[in-house]
Amino acid sequence: MVFGNMGEDSATGVAFTRNPGNGENNFYGEFLVNAQGEDVVAGIRTPAPINDYSKNAQSKHLPTLEALMPEIYKQLDGYQKRLEVHYKDMQDIEFTIEKGKLYMLQCRVGKRNGIAAVRMATEMYKESLIDRETAIMRVGPNQLVELLLPMLDMKAEQAATPIAKGLPAGPGGAKGRVVFSTETAVEWASKGERVILVREETSPEDVDGMYMSQAILTSKGGMTSHAALVARGWGKCCIVGCGDIEIGIEHKFFKAKDGVTIHEGDWISLNGTRGLVYEGSLSLVDVDLDDNKSYKELMKLVDEVKILKVRTNADTPKDATQALRFGAEGIGLFRTEHMFYGEGSEEPLFLLRKMIVSKSETERRQALDDLFIYVKKDIKETMTIMDGHPVTIRLLDPPLHEFVPHDRAKLQLLSKELGISLNVLRKRVLALHENNPMLGHRGVRLGVSYPEITEMQIRAILEAACELTEAGKKVFPEIMIPVTCTVNELKHQRAIVDRVHAQVCDKVCKTKVDFAYGTMIEIPRAALKANHMAIEAEFFSFGTNDLTQMSFGFSRDDIGGFLPNYLDQKILRADPFQTLDQDGVGELIRIGIERGRSTRPNLKVGICGEHGGDAESVKFCHKLGMDYVSCSPFRVPIARLAAAQAAIEAKQ
Ligand code: PEP
Ligand code: MG
């Protein structure tokens, strides 16, 4: 046992061989003269910096270890360099100085946030300290989330004056209503409030409240305090050691240095990257990854190694643009129905409704002809943005009744616009009602009942592709039929596709437009009969949202009522809609791929359910020999990294 509290020639400290907050290759640490180790972590005294580099706003006036005990600092610096070269990773070092003699207590691989992990991995690779594979394995796919974290809008920040400054312990931006206790944080956050937990310091009893908060702000403590370590581990926005605020815990307020008083429930905003606290609710923006050199270098290594392709689920041209920036290699799922939601959808939605409530094929065809223009425009725009990358366009999937209004006022408006009586319209809408629409008249079943709906969509896809090809653009549409369970459905729809294709090639297009024809596999029967499905389908895309729903018999929309009990009682390990159930649903996928490729060896296989962006599930897809995963734009970098790690793990 050695003691750091034996007088002014004794001290204790914690240091990192590189900065765990941003990854910079600089020796970084804190120490306290005449103190024991727990005094540094407890955050009761403000620790001093070991060197000039480690100075911050709170500690800049304190003498450094380098200045106070230069010989000992030199010795410590020599050890830290040797330790990092020996262990080939950033080390977290604890040391004690007893009566002028340095003792190394322990060292271990240091925890770091995502930003630091990416920088350290790429820089250590460039320094030849580690190889490419090690660099890729060093970053947890979910750590990339931190690089994609929202930040405070720069303009809003420039226009505001910070009311306090503390230590930037957890990067990113956050805003929320101030709470002063873990109980209130949990209570308010459970009701959907965004909260920021403000404490003098935190302890393990605060973990629930910290978890539920958008961010954490403490008035005491250093970069190695409890709040800083926990928040860093989670990648949560956090400011510690904010001595500019004085907390009146009894009366639930804090007072900032310049006199501003913030009460419980008031909004504040934090810049965790710079340690700044603002009064009010500033807007948040997404970060610009283009500025992050280390991220780009890591992704270059990732792309050299990964085998699995990563596509995106994009429903709008805006999503497609975003996904390309994140490195998507195509669109794995373009849900056509999304053009009927949101901004600018009034006219196409009206035409769709007109089509839905039509009573004859002639009426329906008239509405479809009008709708065609919008569908073609949307598809053409998206294919233009994707610039030659494959685009999988799924035909209309949801049950039609989802698109018709049900309240009186909206029905009245529609009846007027359609020129039919409210009564007649009501009857037609009522006829669409289903007790279980998720298992009802949706997906390919719509195309079987109303072939003209398929026809219109195929014409829109092929004409768009044809016009782009003739304009010198590269396009590759993949036509995907949803919710199939038998190869006969695929044969039925293929006949329509071939007929329209011949018409388009004959009348519209001088060049022959190419496409691929495939299906989603989202019904267990389709997976089991995959050898038959692959006779018609040139590609499979596993729709694991529906496949999970139909394998478990859990309704996607109603799982909230019982899932918490299943998780609490450990009947299920995880929510199967988030993490792919590899044992059950995964087995169906394995069978589907095996049987599909037994008929068509070059069958292209992907996944487009939510699991396509979950790192564990991506690794599983790699093991099963899929060609690609497809996920939402923001999950693309995570999936790319997971795919590279899967390739490395498979070799090992
Ligand atoms: C799926 O079922 O996995 C899928 C991607 O389709 P959706 O979520 O649109 O039903
Ligand atoms: Mg589905």
Coordinates of C-alpha atoms in Angstrom, one line a residue, residues 252-456:
K252 CA -35.1 23.4 -7.1
F253 CA -33.3 26.1 -9.0
F254 CA -29.8 27.0 -10.0
K255 CA -28.2 30.4 -10.4
A256 CA -25.7 31.1 -13.1
K257 CA -22.7 33.4 -12.5
D258 CA -24.3 36.2 -14.4
G259 CA -27.4 36.1 -12.3
V260 CA -29.8 34.1 -14.5
T261 CA -31.9 31.8 -12.4
I262 CA -33.2 28.5 -13.9
H263 CA -36.0 26.8 -12.1
E264 CA -37.1 23.1 -12.3
G265 CA -39.0 22.7 -15.6
D266 CA -37.2 25.5 -17.4
W267 CA -35.5 24.7 -20.7
I268 CA -31.7 24.8 -21.1
S269 CA -29.5 23.7 -24.0
L270 CA -26.0 22.2 -23.7
N271 CA -23.0 22.0 -26.0
G272 CA -21.3 19.0 -24.6
T273 CA -18.4 19.3 -27.1
R274 CA -17.5 22.7 -25.8
G275 CA -18.9 22.6 -22.3
L276 CA -21.4 25.5 -22.8
V277 CA -24.7 25.9 -21.1
Y278 CA -27.5 28.1 -22.6
E279 CA -30.8 29.3 -21.3
G280 CA -33.8 28.2 -23.3
S281 CA -34.4 25.7 -26.1
L282 CA -31.9 26.1 -29.0
S283 CA -32.4 24.2 -32.2
L284 CA -30.5 21.0 -32.8
V285 CA -28.9 20.0 -36.1
D286 CA -27.2 16.9 -37.4
V287 CA -23.4 16.9 -37.6
D288 CA -21.5 17.2 -40.9
L289 CA -19.5 14.0 -41.3
D290 CA -17.7 15.4 -44.3
D291 CA -15.6 17.4 -41.8
N292 CA -14.4 14.4 -39.9
K293 CA -11.1 13.2 -41.4
S294 CA -10.7 10.2 -39.1
Y295 CA -14.2 9.0 -39.9
K296 CA -13.5 9.1 -43.6
E297 CA -10.2 7.3 -43.1
L298 CA -11.9 4.6 -41.1
M299 CA -14.6 4.1 -43.6
K300 CA -12.0 3.8 -46.4
L301 CA -10.5 0.9 -44.5
V302 CA -14.0 -0.6 -43.8
D303 CA -14.8 -0.5 -47.5
E304 CA -11.5 -2.3 -48.4
V305 CA -12.5 -5.2 -46.1
K306 CA -16.2 -5.6 -46.1
I307 CA -17.9 -8.1 -48.5
L308 CA -21.5 -7.5 -47.7
K309 CA -23.0 -4.5 -49.5
V310 CA -24.9 -1.9 -47.6
R311 CA -28.0 -0.3 -49.1
T312 CA -30.6 2.0 -47.7
N313 CA -34.3 2.1 -47.2
A314 CA -35.2 5.4 -48.8
D315 CA -38.7 6.5 -49.5
T316 CA -38.0 10.0 -50.8
P317 CA -35.3 11.7 -53.0
K318 CA -34.2 13.5 -49.8
D319 CA -33.6 10.2 -48.0
A320 CA -31.7 8.9 -51.0
T321 CA -29.4 12.0 -51.0
Q322 CA -28.7 11.6 -47.3
A323 CA -28.0 7.9 -47.6
L324 CA -25.5 8.4 -50.4
R325 CA -23.5 10.7 -48.2
F326 CA -23.4 8.0 -45.6
G327 CA -22.0 5.6 -48.2
A328 CA -25.1 3.6 -49.3
E329 CA -24.5 1.4 -52.3
G330 CA -28.1 1.4 -53.6
I331 CA -31.6 1.5 -52.4
G332 CA -32.8 -1.9 -50.9
L333 CA -36.3 -0.7 -50.3
F334 CA -38.2 2.2 -51.9
R335 CA -41.7 2.1 -50.3
T336 CA -43.8 3.6 -53.1
E337 CA -46.7 4.4 -50.7
H338 CA -44.6 7.1 -48.9
M339 CA -45.4 9.6 -51.6
F340 CA -48.9 9.7 -50.3
Y341 CA -47.8 10.9 -46.9
G342 CA -46.5 14.3 -45.8
E343 CA -45.6 17.5 -47.6
G344 CA -46.7 17.8 -51.2
S345 CA -48.8 14.7 -51.1
E346 CA -52.3 16.3 -51.3
E347 CA -52.9 15.7 -55.0
P348 CA -51.4 12.2 -55.3
L349 CA -53.3 11.2 -52.2
F350 CA -56.6 12.5 -53.6
L351 CA -56.0 10.5 -56.8
L352 CA -55.2 7.4 -54.8
R353 CA -58.4 7.8 -52.8
K354 CA -60.3 8.3 -56.0
M355 CA -58.8 5.1 -57.3
I356 CA -59.6 3.2 -54.1
V357 CA -63.2 4.1 -54.0
S358 CA -63.8 3.6 -57.7
K359 CA -66.5 1.1 -58.3
S360 CA -65.5 0.0 -61.8
E361 CA -62.3 -0.9 -63.6
T362 CA -62.9 2.0 -66.0
E363 CA -63.1 4.5 -63.1
R364 CA -60.1 3.0 -61.4
R365 CA -58.1 3.1 -64.6
Q366 CA -58.9 6.8 -65.0
A367 CA -57.7 7.6 -61.5
L368 CA -54.6 5.4 -62.1
D369 CA -53.7 7.3 -65.3
D370 CA -53.7 10.5 -63.4
L371 CA -51.7 9.0 -60.5
F372 CA -49.2 7.6 -62.9
I373 CA -47.6 11.0 -63.5
Y374 CA -46.8 11.4 -59.8
V375 CA -45.5 7.9 -59.3
K376 CA -43.2 8.1 -62.4
K377 CA -41.8 11.5 -61.3
D378 CA -41.0 10.3 -57.8
I379 CA -39.3 7.2 -59.1
K380 CA -37.4 9.1 -61.8
E381 CA -36.1 11.6 -59.3
T382 CA -34.9 8.9 -56.9
M383 CA -33.2 6.9 -59.7
T384 CA -31.5 10.0 -60.9
I385 CA -30.0 10.7 -57.5
M386 CA -28.9 7.1 -57.1
D387 CA -26.9 7.5 -60.4
G388 CA -26.6 3.9 -61.5
H389 CA -26.8 2.2 -58.1
P390 CA -29.5 -0.4 -57.9
V391 CA -32.9 0.8 -56.8
T392 CA -35.4 -1.7 -55.4
I393 CA -38.9 -0.4 -55.9
R394 CA -41.5 -2.2 -53.9
L395 CA -45.0 -2.2 -55.3
L396 CA -47.8 -0.8 -53.2
D397 CA -48.0 -2.7 -49.9
P398 CA -50.4 -1.4 -47.3
P399 CA -54.1 -2.3 -47.2
L400 CA -56.0 0.4 -49.2
H401 CA -58.3 1.3 -46.3
E402 CA -55.3 2.9 -44.6
F403 CA -55.5 5.7 -47.2
V404 CA -59.1 6.6 -46.9
P405 CA -60.3 9.1 -44.4
H406 CA -62.7 7.9 -41.7
D407 CA -63.9 11.1 -39.9
R408 CA -67.1 12.8 -41.2
A409 CA -65.6 16.1 -42.2
K410 CA -62.9 14.6 -44.3
L411 CA -65.3 12.1 -45.9
Q412 CA -67.7 14.9 -46.7
L413 CA -64.9 16.8 -48.4
L414 CA -63.9 13.7 -50.4
S415 CA -67.5 13.0 -51.5
K416 CA -67.7 16.5 -52.8
E417 CA -64.5 16.3 -54.7
L418 CA -65.4 12.9 -56.2
G419 CA -69.0 14.0 -57.0
I420 CA -70.7 11.1 -55.2
S421 CA -73.0 11.2 -52.2
L422 CA -71.7 10.8 -48.7
N423 CA -73.8 7.7 -48.3
V424 CA -72.3 6.0 -51.3
L425 CA -68.8 6.9 -50.3
R426 CA -69.4 5.6 -46.8
K427 CA -70.6 2.3 -48.2
R428 CA -67.5 2.0 -50.4
V429 CA -65.2 2.8 -47.5
L430 CA -67.0 0.4 -45.2
A431 CA -66.6 -2.4 -47.8
L432 CA -62.8 -2.0 -47.4
H433 CA -62.9 -2.6 -43.7
E434 CA -61.0 -5.6 -42.4
N435 CA -60.7 -7.1 -39.0
N436 CA -57.1 -7.9 -39.4
P437 CA -55.7 -5.7 -42.1
M438 CA -52.0 -6.7 -41.5
L439 CA -53.0 -10.2 -42.7
G440 CA -55.6 -8.9 -45.1
H441 CA -55.9 -7.3 -48.5
R442 CA -52.4 -5.9 -48.9
G443 CA -49.1 -6.5 -50.8
V444 CA -49.3 -8.7 -53.8
R445 CA -53.0 -9.4 -53.1
L446 CA -53.8 -5.9 -54.2
G447 CA -52.1 -6.6 -57.5
V448 CA -53.9 -9.9 -58.0
S449 CA -57.3 -8.3 -57.3
Y450 CA -56.6 -5.1 -59.3
P451 CA -53.9 -5.9 -61.9
E452 CA -54.3 -2.4 -63.2
I453 CA -52.6 -1.1 -60.0
T454 CA -49.5 -3.3 -60.8
E455 CA -49.7 -2.2 -64.4
M456 CA -49.6 1.5 -63.6

